[in-house]
Coordinates of C-alpha atoms and ligand atoms in Angstrom, one line a residue:
X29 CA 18.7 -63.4 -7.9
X30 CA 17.6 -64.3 -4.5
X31 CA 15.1 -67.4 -4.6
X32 CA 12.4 -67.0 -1.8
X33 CA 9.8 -69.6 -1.2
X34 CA 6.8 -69.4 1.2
X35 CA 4.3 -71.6 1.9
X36 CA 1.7 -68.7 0.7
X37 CA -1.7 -70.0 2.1
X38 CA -2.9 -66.4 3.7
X39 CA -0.7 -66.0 6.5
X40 CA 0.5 -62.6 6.7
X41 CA 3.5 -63.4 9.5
X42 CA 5.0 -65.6 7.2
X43 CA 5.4 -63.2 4.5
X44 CA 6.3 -60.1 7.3
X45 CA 8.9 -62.4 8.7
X46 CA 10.5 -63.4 5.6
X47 CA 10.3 -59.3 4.3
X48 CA 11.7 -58.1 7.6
X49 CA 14.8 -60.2 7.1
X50 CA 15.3 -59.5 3.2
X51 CA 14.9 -55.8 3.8
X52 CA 17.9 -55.9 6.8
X53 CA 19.8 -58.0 4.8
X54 CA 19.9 -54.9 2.1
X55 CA 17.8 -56.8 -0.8
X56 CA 16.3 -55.0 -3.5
X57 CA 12.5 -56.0 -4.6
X58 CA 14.2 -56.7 -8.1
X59 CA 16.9 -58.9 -6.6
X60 CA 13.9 -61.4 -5.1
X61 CA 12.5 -64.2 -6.6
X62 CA 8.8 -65.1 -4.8
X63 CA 8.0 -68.5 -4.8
X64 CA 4.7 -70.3 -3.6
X65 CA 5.2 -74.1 -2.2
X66 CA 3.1 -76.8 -4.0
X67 CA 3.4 -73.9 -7.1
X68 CA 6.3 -76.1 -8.8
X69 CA 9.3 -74.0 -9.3
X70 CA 11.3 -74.4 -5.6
X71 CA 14.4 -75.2 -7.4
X72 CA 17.0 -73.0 -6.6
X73 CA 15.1 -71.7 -3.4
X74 CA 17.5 -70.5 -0.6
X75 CA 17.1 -70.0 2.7
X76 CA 15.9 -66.6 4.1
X77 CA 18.8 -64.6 5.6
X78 CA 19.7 -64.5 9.9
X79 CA 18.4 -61.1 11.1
X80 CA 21.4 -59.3 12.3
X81 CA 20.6 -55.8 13.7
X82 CA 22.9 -54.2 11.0
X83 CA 20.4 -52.0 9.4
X84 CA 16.8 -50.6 10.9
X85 CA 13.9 -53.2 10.7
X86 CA 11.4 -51.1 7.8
X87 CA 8.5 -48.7 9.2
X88 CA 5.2 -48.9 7.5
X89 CA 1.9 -47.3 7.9
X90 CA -0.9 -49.3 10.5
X91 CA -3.1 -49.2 6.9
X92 CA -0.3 -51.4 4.8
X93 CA -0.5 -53.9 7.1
X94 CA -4.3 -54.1 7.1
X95 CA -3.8 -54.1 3.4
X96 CA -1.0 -56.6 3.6
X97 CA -3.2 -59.2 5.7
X98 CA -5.5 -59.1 3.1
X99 CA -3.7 -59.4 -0.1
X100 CA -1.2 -62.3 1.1
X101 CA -4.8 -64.5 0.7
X102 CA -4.9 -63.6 -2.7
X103 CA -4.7 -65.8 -5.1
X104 CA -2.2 -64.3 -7.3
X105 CA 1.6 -65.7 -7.8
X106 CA 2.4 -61.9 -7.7
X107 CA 0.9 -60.5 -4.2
X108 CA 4.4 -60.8 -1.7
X109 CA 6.4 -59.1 -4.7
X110 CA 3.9 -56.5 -5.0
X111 CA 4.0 -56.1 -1.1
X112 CA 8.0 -56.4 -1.1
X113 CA 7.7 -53.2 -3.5
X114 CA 5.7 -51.5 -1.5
X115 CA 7.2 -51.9 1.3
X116 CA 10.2 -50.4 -0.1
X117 CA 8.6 -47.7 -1.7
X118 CA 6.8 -46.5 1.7
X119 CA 10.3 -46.1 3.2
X120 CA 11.0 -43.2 0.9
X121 CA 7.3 -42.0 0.4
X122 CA 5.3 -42.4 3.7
X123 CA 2.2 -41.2 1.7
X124 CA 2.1 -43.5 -1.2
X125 CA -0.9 -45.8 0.0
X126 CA -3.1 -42.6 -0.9
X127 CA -1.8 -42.1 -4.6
X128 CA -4.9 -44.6 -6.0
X129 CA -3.8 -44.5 -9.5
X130 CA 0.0 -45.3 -8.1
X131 CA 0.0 -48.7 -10.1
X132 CA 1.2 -51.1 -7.3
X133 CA -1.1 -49.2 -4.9
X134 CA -4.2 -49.8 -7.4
X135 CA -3.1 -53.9 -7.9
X136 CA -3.1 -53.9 -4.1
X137 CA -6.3 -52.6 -4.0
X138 CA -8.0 -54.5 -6.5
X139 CA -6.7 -57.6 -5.0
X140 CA -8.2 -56.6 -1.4
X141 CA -11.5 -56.3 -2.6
X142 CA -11.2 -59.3 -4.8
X143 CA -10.6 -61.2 -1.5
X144 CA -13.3 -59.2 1.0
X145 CA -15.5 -60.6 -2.1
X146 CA -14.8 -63.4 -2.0
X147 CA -14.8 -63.6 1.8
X148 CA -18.4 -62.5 1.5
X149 CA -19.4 -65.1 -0.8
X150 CA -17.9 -67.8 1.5
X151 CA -20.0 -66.4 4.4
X152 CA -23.4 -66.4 2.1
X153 CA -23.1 -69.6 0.0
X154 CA -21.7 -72.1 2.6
X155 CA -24.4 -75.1 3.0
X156 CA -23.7 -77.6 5.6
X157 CA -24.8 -80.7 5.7
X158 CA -25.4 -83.7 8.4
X159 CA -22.4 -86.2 8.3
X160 CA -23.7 -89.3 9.1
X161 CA -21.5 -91.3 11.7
X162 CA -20.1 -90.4 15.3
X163 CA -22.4 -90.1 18.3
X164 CA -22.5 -86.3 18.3
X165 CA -24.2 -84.5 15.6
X166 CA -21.7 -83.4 13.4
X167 CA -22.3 -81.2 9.9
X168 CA -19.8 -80.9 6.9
X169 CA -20.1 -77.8 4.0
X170 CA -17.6 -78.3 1.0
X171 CA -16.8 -74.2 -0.9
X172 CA -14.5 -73.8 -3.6
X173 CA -12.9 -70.3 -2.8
X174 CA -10.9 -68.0 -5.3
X175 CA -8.2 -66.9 -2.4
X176 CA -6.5 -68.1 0.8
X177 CA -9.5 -67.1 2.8
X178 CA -10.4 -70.0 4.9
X179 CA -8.3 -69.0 8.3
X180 CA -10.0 -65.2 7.9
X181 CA -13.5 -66.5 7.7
X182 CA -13.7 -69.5 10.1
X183 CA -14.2 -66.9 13.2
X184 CA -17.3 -65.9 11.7
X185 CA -18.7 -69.3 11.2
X186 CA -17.5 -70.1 14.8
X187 CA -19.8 -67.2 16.1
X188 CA -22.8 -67.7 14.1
X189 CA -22.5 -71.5 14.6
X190 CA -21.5 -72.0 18.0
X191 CA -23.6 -74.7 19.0
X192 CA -22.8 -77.3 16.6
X193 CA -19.8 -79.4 15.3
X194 CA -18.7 -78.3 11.6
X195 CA -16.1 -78.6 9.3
X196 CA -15.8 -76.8 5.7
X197 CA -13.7 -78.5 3.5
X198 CA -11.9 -76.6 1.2
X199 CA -9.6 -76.9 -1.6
X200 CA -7.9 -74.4 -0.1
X201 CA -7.5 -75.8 3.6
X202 CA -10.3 -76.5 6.4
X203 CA -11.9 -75.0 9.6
X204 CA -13.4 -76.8 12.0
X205 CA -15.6 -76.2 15.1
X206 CA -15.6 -79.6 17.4
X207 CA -17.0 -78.8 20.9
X208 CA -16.8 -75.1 20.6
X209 CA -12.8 -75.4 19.8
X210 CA -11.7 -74.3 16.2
X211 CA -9.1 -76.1 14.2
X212 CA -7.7 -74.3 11.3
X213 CA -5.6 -76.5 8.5
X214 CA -3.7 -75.3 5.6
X215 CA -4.1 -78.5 3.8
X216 CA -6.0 -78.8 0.8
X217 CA -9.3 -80.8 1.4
X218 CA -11.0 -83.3 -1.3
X219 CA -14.4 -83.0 -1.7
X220 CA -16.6 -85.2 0.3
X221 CA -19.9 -87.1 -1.1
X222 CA -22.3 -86.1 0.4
X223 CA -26.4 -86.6 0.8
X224 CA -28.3 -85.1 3.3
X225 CA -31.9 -86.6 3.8
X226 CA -32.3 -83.2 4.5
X227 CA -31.6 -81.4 1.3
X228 CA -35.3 -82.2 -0.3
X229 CA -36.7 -80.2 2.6
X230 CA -34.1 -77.5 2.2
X231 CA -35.1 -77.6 -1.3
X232 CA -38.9 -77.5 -0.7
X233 CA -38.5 -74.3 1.4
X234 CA -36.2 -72.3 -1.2
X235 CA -38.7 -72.8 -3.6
X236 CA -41.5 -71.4 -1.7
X237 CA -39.7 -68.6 -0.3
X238 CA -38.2 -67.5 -3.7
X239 CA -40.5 -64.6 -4.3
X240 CA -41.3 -64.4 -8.2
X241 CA -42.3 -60.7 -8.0
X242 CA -39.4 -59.4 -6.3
X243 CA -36.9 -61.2 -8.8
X244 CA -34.0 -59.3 -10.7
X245 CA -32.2 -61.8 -12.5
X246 CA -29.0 -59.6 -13.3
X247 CA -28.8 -58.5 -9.6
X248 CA -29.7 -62.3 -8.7
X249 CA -26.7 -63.6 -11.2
X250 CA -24.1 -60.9 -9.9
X251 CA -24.9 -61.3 -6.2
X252 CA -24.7 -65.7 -6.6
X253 CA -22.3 -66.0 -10.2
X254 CA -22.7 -69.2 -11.8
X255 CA -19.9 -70.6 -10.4
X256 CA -20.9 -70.5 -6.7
X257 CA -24.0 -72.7 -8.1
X258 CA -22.4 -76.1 -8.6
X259 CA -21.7 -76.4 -4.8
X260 CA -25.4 -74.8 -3.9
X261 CA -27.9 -77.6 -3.7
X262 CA -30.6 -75.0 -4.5
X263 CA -28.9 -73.9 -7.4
X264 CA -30.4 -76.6 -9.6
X265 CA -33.9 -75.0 -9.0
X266 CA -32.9 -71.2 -10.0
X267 CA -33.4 -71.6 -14.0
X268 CA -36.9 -72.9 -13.7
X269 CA -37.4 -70.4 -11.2
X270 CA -36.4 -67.8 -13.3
X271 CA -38.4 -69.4 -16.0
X272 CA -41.3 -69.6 -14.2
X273 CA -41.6 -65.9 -12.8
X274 CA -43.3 -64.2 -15.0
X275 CA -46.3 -66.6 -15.6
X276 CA -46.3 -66.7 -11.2
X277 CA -46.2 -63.5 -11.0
X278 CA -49.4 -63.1 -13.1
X279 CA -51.3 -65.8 -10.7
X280 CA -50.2 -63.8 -8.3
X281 CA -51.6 -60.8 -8.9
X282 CA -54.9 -62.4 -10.2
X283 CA -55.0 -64.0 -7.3
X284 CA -54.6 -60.4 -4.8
X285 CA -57.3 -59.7 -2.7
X286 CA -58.0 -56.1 -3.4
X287 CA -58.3 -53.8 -0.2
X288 CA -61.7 -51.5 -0.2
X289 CA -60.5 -48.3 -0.3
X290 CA -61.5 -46.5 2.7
X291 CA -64.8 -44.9 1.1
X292 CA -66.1 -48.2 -0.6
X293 CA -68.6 -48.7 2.6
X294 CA -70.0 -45.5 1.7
X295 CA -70.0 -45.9 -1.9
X296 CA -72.0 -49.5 -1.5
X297 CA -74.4 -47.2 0.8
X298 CA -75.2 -44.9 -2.1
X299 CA -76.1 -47.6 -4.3
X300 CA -78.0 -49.2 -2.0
X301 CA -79.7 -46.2 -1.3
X302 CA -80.5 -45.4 -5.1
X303 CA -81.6 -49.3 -5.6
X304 CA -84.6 -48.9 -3.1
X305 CA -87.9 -49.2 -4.0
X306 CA -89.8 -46.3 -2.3
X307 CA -89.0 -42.8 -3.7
X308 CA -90.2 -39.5 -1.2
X309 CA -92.7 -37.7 -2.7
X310 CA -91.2 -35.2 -5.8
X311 CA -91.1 -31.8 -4.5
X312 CA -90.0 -32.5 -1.1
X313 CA -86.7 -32.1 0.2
X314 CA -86.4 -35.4 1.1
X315 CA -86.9 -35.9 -3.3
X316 CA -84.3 -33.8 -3.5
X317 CA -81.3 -34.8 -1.3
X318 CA -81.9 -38.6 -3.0
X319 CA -81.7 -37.2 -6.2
X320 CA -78.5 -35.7 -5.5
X321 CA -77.0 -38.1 -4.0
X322 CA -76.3 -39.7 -7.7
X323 CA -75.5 -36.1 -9.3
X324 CA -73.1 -36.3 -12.0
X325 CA -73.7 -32.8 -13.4
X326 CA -70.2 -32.0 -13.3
X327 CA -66.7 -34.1 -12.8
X328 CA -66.5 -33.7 -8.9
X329 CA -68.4 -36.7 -8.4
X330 CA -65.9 -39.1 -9.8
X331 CA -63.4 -38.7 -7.2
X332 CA -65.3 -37.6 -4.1
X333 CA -66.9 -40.1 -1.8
X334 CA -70.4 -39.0 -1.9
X335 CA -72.2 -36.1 -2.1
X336 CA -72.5 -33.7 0.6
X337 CA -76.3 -31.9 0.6
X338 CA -76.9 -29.0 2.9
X339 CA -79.0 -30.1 6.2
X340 CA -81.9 -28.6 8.6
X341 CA -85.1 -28.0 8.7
X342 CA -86.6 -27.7 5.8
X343 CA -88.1 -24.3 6.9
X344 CA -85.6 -22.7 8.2
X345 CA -85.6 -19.1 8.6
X346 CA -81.8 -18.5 8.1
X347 CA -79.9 -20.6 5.6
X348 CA -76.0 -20.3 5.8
X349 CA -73.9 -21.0 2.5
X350 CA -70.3 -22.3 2.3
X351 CA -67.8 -23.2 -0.6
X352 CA -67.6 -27.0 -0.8
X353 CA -67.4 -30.1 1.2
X354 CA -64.0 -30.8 3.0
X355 CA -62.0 -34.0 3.5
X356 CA -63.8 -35.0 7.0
X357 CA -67.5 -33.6 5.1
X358 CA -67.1 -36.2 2.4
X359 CA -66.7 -38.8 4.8
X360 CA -69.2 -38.3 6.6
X361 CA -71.6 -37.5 4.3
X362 CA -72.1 -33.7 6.4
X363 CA -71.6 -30.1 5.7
X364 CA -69.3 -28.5 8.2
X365 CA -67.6 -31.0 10.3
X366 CA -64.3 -31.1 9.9
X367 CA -62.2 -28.1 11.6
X368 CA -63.8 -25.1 9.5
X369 CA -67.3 -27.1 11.2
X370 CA -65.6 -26.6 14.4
X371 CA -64.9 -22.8 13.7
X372 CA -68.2 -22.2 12.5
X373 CA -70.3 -24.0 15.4
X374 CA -68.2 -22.2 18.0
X375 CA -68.9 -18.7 15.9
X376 CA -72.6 -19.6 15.4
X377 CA -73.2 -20.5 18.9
X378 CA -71.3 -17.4 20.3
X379 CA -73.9 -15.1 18.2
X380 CA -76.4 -16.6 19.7
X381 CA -78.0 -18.9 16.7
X382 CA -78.6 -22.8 16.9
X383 CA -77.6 -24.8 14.4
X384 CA -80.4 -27.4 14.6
X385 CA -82.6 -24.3 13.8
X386 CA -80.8 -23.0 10.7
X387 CA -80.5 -24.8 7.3
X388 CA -76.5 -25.2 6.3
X389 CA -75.1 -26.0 3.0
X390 CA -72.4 -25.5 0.4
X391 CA -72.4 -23.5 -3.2
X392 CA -70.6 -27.3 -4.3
X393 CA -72.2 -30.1 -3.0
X394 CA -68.9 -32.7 -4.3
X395 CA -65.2 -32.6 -2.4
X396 CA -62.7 -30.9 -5.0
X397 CA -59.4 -32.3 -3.8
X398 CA -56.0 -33.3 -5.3
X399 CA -54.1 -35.9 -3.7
X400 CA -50.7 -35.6 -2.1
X401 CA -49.7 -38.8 -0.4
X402 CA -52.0 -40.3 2.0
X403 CA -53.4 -36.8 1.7
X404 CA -56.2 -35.2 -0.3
X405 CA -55.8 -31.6 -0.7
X406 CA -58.2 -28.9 -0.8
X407 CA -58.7 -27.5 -4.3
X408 CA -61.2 -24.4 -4.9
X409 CA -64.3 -25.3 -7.0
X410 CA -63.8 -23.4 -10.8
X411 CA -66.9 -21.4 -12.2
X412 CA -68.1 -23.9 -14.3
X413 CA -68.5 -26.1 -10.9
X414 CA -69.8 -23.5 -9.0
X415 CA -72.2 -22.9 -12.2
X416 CA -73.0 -26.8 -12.3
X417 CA -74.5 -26.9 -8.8
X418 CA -76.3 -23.9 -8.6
X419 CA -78.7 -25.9 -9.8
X420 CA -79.1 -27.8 -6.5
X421 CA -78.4 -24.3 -4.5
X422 CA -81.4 -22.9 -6.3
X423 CA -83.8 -26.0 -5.5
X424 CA -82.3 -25.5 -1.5
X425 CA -83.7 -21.8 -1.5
X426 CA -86.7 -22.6 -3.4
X427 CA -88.1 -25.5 -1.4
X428 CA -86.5 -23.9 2.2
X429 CA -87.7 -20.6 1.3
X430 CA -85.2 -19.2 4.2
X431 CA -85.8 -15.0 5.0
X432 CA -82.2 -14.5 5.3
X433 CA -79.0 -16.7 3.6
X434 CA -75.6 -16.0 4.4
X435 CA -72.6 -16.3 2.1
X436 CA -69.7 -17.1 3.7
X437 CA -66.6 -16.4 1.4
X438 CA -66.1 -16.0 -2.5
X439 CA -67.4 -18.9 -3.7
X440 CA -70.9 -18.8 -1.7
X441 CA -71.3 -15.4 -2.6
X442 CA -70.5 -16.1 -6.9
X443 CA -72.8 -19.0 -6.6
X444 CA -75.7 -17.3 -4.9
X445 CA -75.0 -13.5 -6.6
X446 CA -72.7 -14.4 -10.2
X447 CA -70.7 -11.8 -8.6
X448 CA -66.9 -12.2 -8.5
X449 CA -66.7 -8.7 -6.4
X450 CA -64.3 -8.4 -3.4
X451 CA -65.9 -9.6 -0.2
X452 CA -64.3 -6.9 1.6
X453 CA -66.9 -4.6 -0.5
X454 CA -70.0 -6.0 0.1
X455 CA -69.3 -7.0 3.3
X456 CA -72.1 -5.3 6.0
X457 CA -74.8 -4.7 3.1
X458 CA -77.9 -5.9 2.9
X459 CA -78.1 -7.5 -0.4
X460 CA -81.6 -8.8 -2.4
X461 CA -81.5 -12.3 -4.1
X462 CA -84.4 -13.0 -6.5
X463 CA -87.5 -13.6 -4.8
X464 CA -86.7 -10.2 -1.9
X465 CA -84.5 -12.7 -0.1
X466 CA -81.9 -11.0 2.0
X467 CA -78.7 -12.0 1.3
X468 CA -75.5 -10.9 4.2
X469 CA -71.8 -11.7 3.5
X470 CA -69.2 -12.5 5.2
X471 CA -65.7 -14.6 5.0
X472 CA -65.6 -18.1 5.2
X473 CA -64.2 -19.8 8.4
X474 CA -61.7 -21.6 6.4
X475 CA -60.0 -18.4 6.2
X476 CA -60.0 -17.7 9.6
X477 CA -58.0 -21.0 10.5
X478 CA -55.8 -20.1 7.3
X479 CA -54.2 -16.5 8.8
X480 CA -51.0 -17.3 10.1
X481 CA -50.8 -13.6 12.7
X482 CA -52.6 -14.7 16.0
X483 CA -53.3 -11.1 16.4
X484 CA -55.2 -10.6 13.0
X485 CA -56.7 -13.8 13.5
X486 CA -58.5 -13.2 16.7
X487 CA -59.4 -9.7 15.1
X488 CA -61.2 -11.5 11.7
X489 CA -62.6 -14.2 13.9
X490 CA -64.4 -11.1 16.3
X491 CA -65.7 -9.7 12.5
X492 CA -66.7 -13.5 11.6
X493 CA -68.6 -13.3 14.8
X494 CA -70.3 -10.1 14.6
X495 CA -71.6 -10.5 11.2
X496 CA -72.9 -13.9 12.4
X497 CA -74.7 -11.6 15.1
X498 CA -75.9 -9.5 12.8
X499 CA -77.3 -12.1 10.9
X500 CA -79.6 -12.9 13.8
X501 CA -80.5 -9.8 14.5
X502 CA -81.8 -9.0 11.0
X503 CA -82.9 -12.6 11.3
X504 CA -85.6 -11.5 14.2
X505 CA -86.6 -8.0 12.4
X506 CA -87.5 -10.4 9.0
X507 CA -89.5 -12.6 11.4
X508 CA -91.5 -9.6 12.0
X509 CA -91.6 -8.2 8.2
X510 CA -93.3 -9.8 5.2
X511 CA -90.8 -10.7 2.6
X512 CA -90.4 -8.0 0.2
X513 CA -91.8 -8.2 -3.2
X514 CA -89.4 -9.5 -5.9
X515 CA -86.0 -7.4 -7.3
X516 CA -84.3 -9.1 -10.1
X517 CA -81.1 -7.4 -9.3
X518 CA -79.7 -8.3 -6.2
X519 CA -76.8 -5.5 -5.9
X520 CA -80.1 -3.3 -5.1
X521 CA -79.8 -2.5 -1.4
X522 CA -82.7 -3.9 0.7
X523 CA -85.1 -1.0 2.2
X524 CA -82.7 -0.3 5.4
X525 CA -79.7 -1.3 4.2
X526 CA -76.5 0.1 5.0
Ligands
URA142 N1 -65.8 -25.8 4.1 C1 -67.0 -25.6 3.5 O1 -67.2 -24.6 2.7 N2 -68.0 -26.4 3.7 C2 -67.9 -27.5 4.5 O2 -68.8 -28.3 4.6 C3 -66.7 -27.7 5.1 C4 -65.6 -26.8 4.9

């Protein structure tokens, strides 16, 4: 048995030198004895063989020695005869790094990432301190790491600390940064005593940043194990921390300002509003709009901003019915402002009516929506909602008493007829309401935005257009005409109709 003793304190050219010459000299991994200075056991150790060019130096992989520089810092006794092996083995099997469960392949492995680890940890739980004497200012960290890793990680320190003097002092050997030069030693380091005036400060400022609310003690304990803690200063503060969380977190959230949701102005508006003193006179209009402002006939009110009551004169001759307020309506408190308002305006105004003249409104006077995101979707009003605020619909056409109303889509036209019929049927009649009101149909501009075929679309918005014409039309002739008597049933056609 060939006794073979290395220094083993991470350096990866000791351990290649040493291999190189074993390998020539014709050595078997089972005729080697590995040794570790300092590790008791040298006796016997003998020195490594001459390297005579009798036999080809040994050809490995780029990717053994990356995995060779790393595991000659581990810890283990075992690492250069585990490389020795491997070494050998690649000679006859050029692929064996990529056999994982290849047991001296999987040791290697676990051992890299046992050092990488530990590597990390260096990088993360390092505290230096101010060392009191020389002129310069000079700062000293002590770490207890698992492995050899002292030499791999005092180029990082060295870039992320170039402006200062340090030194870590390990068990393990020492780096050191004096004037921007960096000393490496093998040599194991004592611990040095320590006390930085500082450390209360540095202690002050963990505790305030640690963020009770964000803490996961299992990720916390797995990311900074208990044995890092003895050499952290903050360390001694993490239990009560801990402790403490859940009661902080409490304060905490007692303690949250709350953010008005967007529509709380509003909402403080309305109450406002129905707090005042003076009422308008019952039977107005006016009477009416305020008492629907607090309407809670049906659901919709609970999640929609406000209610949304039709607007214009309240004698208009032509009174124009949509579905329900949109996202942008119950905002603002408007019917028809959003982009269907945008559709309808440009329509209106093209057949040749002004909106200031006509009263508009909905069939559902509360925003129907579902929310997705940031988002509040459209959702079409059910019967019983449409049924609900018919109620307010009715006291619109009673008190405006308008000649002609327009139903734009299927929701206008079920609230104003009870009919669920296709538009596409009753489109172009003259229908009766109750009371010889004439009652046109059309579709609702919504739609028109909704047709994805440019070509149809600029078709149904020509249609939209000329029924809106028509409309005016049979607006003036009504002018002219005393309303008709009463008809209960409104699917009679009106004298004239088509
Ligand atoms: N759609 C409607 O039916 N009414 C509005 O007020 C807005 C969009």
């Amino acid at each position: 048995m060939h006794i073979v003793a290395l220094q083993g304190r991470g350096d990866l050219l000791e351990w290649r030198d040493a291999a190189r010459r074993l390998f020539v000299a014709g050595l078997a991994p089972e005729q080697l004895d590995w040794r570790i200075a300092g590790e008791g056991g040298l006796f016997g150790a003998q020195p490594l063989p001459p390297l005579p060019a009798t036999r080809p130096a040994p050809r490995v992989p780029r990717a053994f020695l990356d995995i060779a520089e790393t595991v000659v810092c581990h810890a283990d006794a075992g690492r250069f005869a585990l490389l020795y092996r491997l070494l050998f083995r690649l000679q006859d099997d050029g692929t064996l790094l990529s056999m994982a469960a290849d047991v001296d392949v999987a040791a290697a492995w676990r051992m890299t990432k046992a050092v990488r680890r530990d590597c990390h940890k260096m990088t993360a739980f390092v505290r230096f301190r101010e060392a009191p004497e020389g002129a310069r200012r000079r700062f000293v960290a002590w770490f207890e790491p698992d492995h050899h890793i002292v030499a791999r990680t005092a180029p990082f320190f060295a870039r992320r600390f170039a402006d200062m003097d340090w030194m870590i002092l390990t068990p393990k050997g020492s780096a050191a940064l004096d004037d921007g030069a960096l000393t490496i030693s093998d040599a194991p380091a004592a611990k040095p005593d320590l006390e930085d005036p500082t450390d209360a400060l540095w202690l002050t400022y963990y505790a305030s940043i640690f963020n009770p609310a964000r803490l996961k003690v299992k990720a916390m304990q797995s990311e900074m194990p208990r044995k890092y803690w003895r050499n952290l200063p903050e360390a001694a503060l993490i239990p009560d921390l801990i402790a403490g969380a859940p009661a902080r977190v409490a304060a905490m959230a007692q303690q949250q300002a709350h953010i008005p949701p967007v529509f709380h102005d509003r909402i403080q508006a309305r109450r406002a509003w129905d707090q005042r003193d003076v009422s308008p006179p019952p039977g107005t209009m006016a009477a009416l709009r305020e008492a629907a402002r607090s309407c809670t006939r049906c659901p919709l009110h609970c999640a929609a901003t406000q209610t949304v009551f039709g607007e214009g004169p309240d004698s208009a001759a032509l009174m124009i019915v949509g579905e329900q307020p949109g996202d942008r309506e119950d905002l603002a408190g408007r019917p028809f402002v959003g982009p269907a308002g945008d559709v309808f305006d440009r329509s209106i105004s093209e057949a040749g009516i002004d909106r200031a003249a006509i009263y508009v409104t909905n069939a559902v006077k509360h925003f129907k929506h579902e929310p997705r995101g940031k988002r509040r979707l459209h959702k079409t009003p059910d019967a019983g909602e449409i049924e609900h605020c018919r109620w307010w619909l009715d006291q619109e056409i009673a008190l405006v008493k308008p000649k002609l109303v327009v139903a734009m889509g299927a929701t206008a036209l079920f609230a104003l007829t009870g009919e669920k019929g296709r538009l596409s049927d009753l489109r172009g009649q003259r229908l009766r309401l109750e009371g010889g009101r004439e009652l046109l149909v059309t579709v609702h501009p919504a739609y028109l935005l909704r047709l994805p075929d440019a070509e149809r679309a600029a078709a149904e918005t020509a249609g939209f257009r000329a029924d809106l014409a028509e409309a005016r039309r049979r607006l003036a002739q009504l002018r002219e005409t005393p309303i008709a008597p009463p008809v209960p049933a409104w699917m009679e056609p009106a004298p004239g109709g088509a």
